[in-house]
Each structure stands twice: as structure tokens, then as C-alpha cells.
Amino acid sequence: MYIKQLENGQVRYTQKYVDKKGKTQKVQITLPSKTKVMQARAKSYWKKKFY
């Protein structure tokens, strides 16, 4: 997981994965802060997206 602080104060979480066809895909989610709760929320979003 990559974390980047944006100019407007929000945080962009980026995750790369390999899909079923073997291509590398990238999923991004923007959340308001960089706390552990927000990181967990981003991970739960990705689990729903990937599986």
C-alpha cells in the first residue's frame, strides 16, 4: 500500500495487484486522514474490490 498526502489535506491510498488475466492493476481511494482507522477502511475497501 502506498500513501500520499495531497495538497488539499486528504490522503490517497494506492494498491497494486495482478488480476486474473495477469495484468497489473492499480486501485486508489482518497480518504480524509492518515490514521490507523482510515488505513483499515482502505484495506477493507480493497478486499471488497479484489475478492
Coordinates of C-alpha atoms in Angstrom, one line a residue:
M1 CA 0.0 0.0 0.0
Y2 CA 1.3 3.4 -1.0
I3 CA 0.2 6.5 0.9
K4 CA 0.4 10.0 -0.5
Q5 CA -0.5 13.3 1.2
L6 CA -2.4 15.6 -1.2
E7 CA -2.3 19.4 -1.3
N8 CA -5.9 19.7 0.0
G9 CA -5.1 17.8 3.2
Q10 CA -6.6 14.5 2.1
V11 CA -4.6 11.2 1.8
R12 CA -4.6 9.0 -1.2
Y13 CA -4.1 5.2 -0.7
T14 CA -2.9 3.2 -3.7
Q15 CA -2.7 -0.5 -4.0
K16 CA -1.4 -2.5 -7.0
Y17 CA -2.4 -6.1 -7.7
V18 CA -2.3 -8.7 -10.5
D19 CA -5.8 -9.5 -12.0
K20 CA -6.9 -12.9 -13.2
K21 CA -5.6 -12.2 -16.7
G22 CA -2.1 -11.5 -15.4
K23 CA -2.2 -7.7 -15.8
T24 CA -1.1 -5.3 -13.1
Q25 CA -4.0 -3.1 -11.9
K26 CA -4.0 -0.1 -9.6
V27 CA -6.8 0.9 -7.2
Q28 CA -6.8 4.3 -5.5
I29 CA -9.0 5.6 -2.7
T30 CA -8.9 9.0 -1.2
L31 CA -9.8 9.5 2.5
P32 CA -9.7 12.5 4.8
S33 CA -6.8 11.4 7.1
K34 CA -3.9 9.1 7.6
T35 CA -5.0 7.4 10.9
K36 CA -5.0 3.7 11.5
V37 CA -8.8 3.7 11.3
M38 CA -8.6 5.2 7.8
Q39 CA -5.9 2.7 6.7
A40 CA -8.1 -0.2 7.9
R41 CA -11.1 1.3 6.0
A42 CA -8.9 1.5 2.8
K43 CA -7.9 -2.2 3.2
S44 CA -11.5 -3.3 3.7
Y45 CA -12.5 -1.4 0.6
W46 CA -9.8 -3.2 -1.4
K47 CA -10.8 -6.6 -0.1
K48 CA -14.3 -6.0 -1.4
K49 CA -12.9 -4.8 -4.7
F50 CA -10.4 -7.7 -5.2
Y51 CA -12.4 -10.7 -4.0

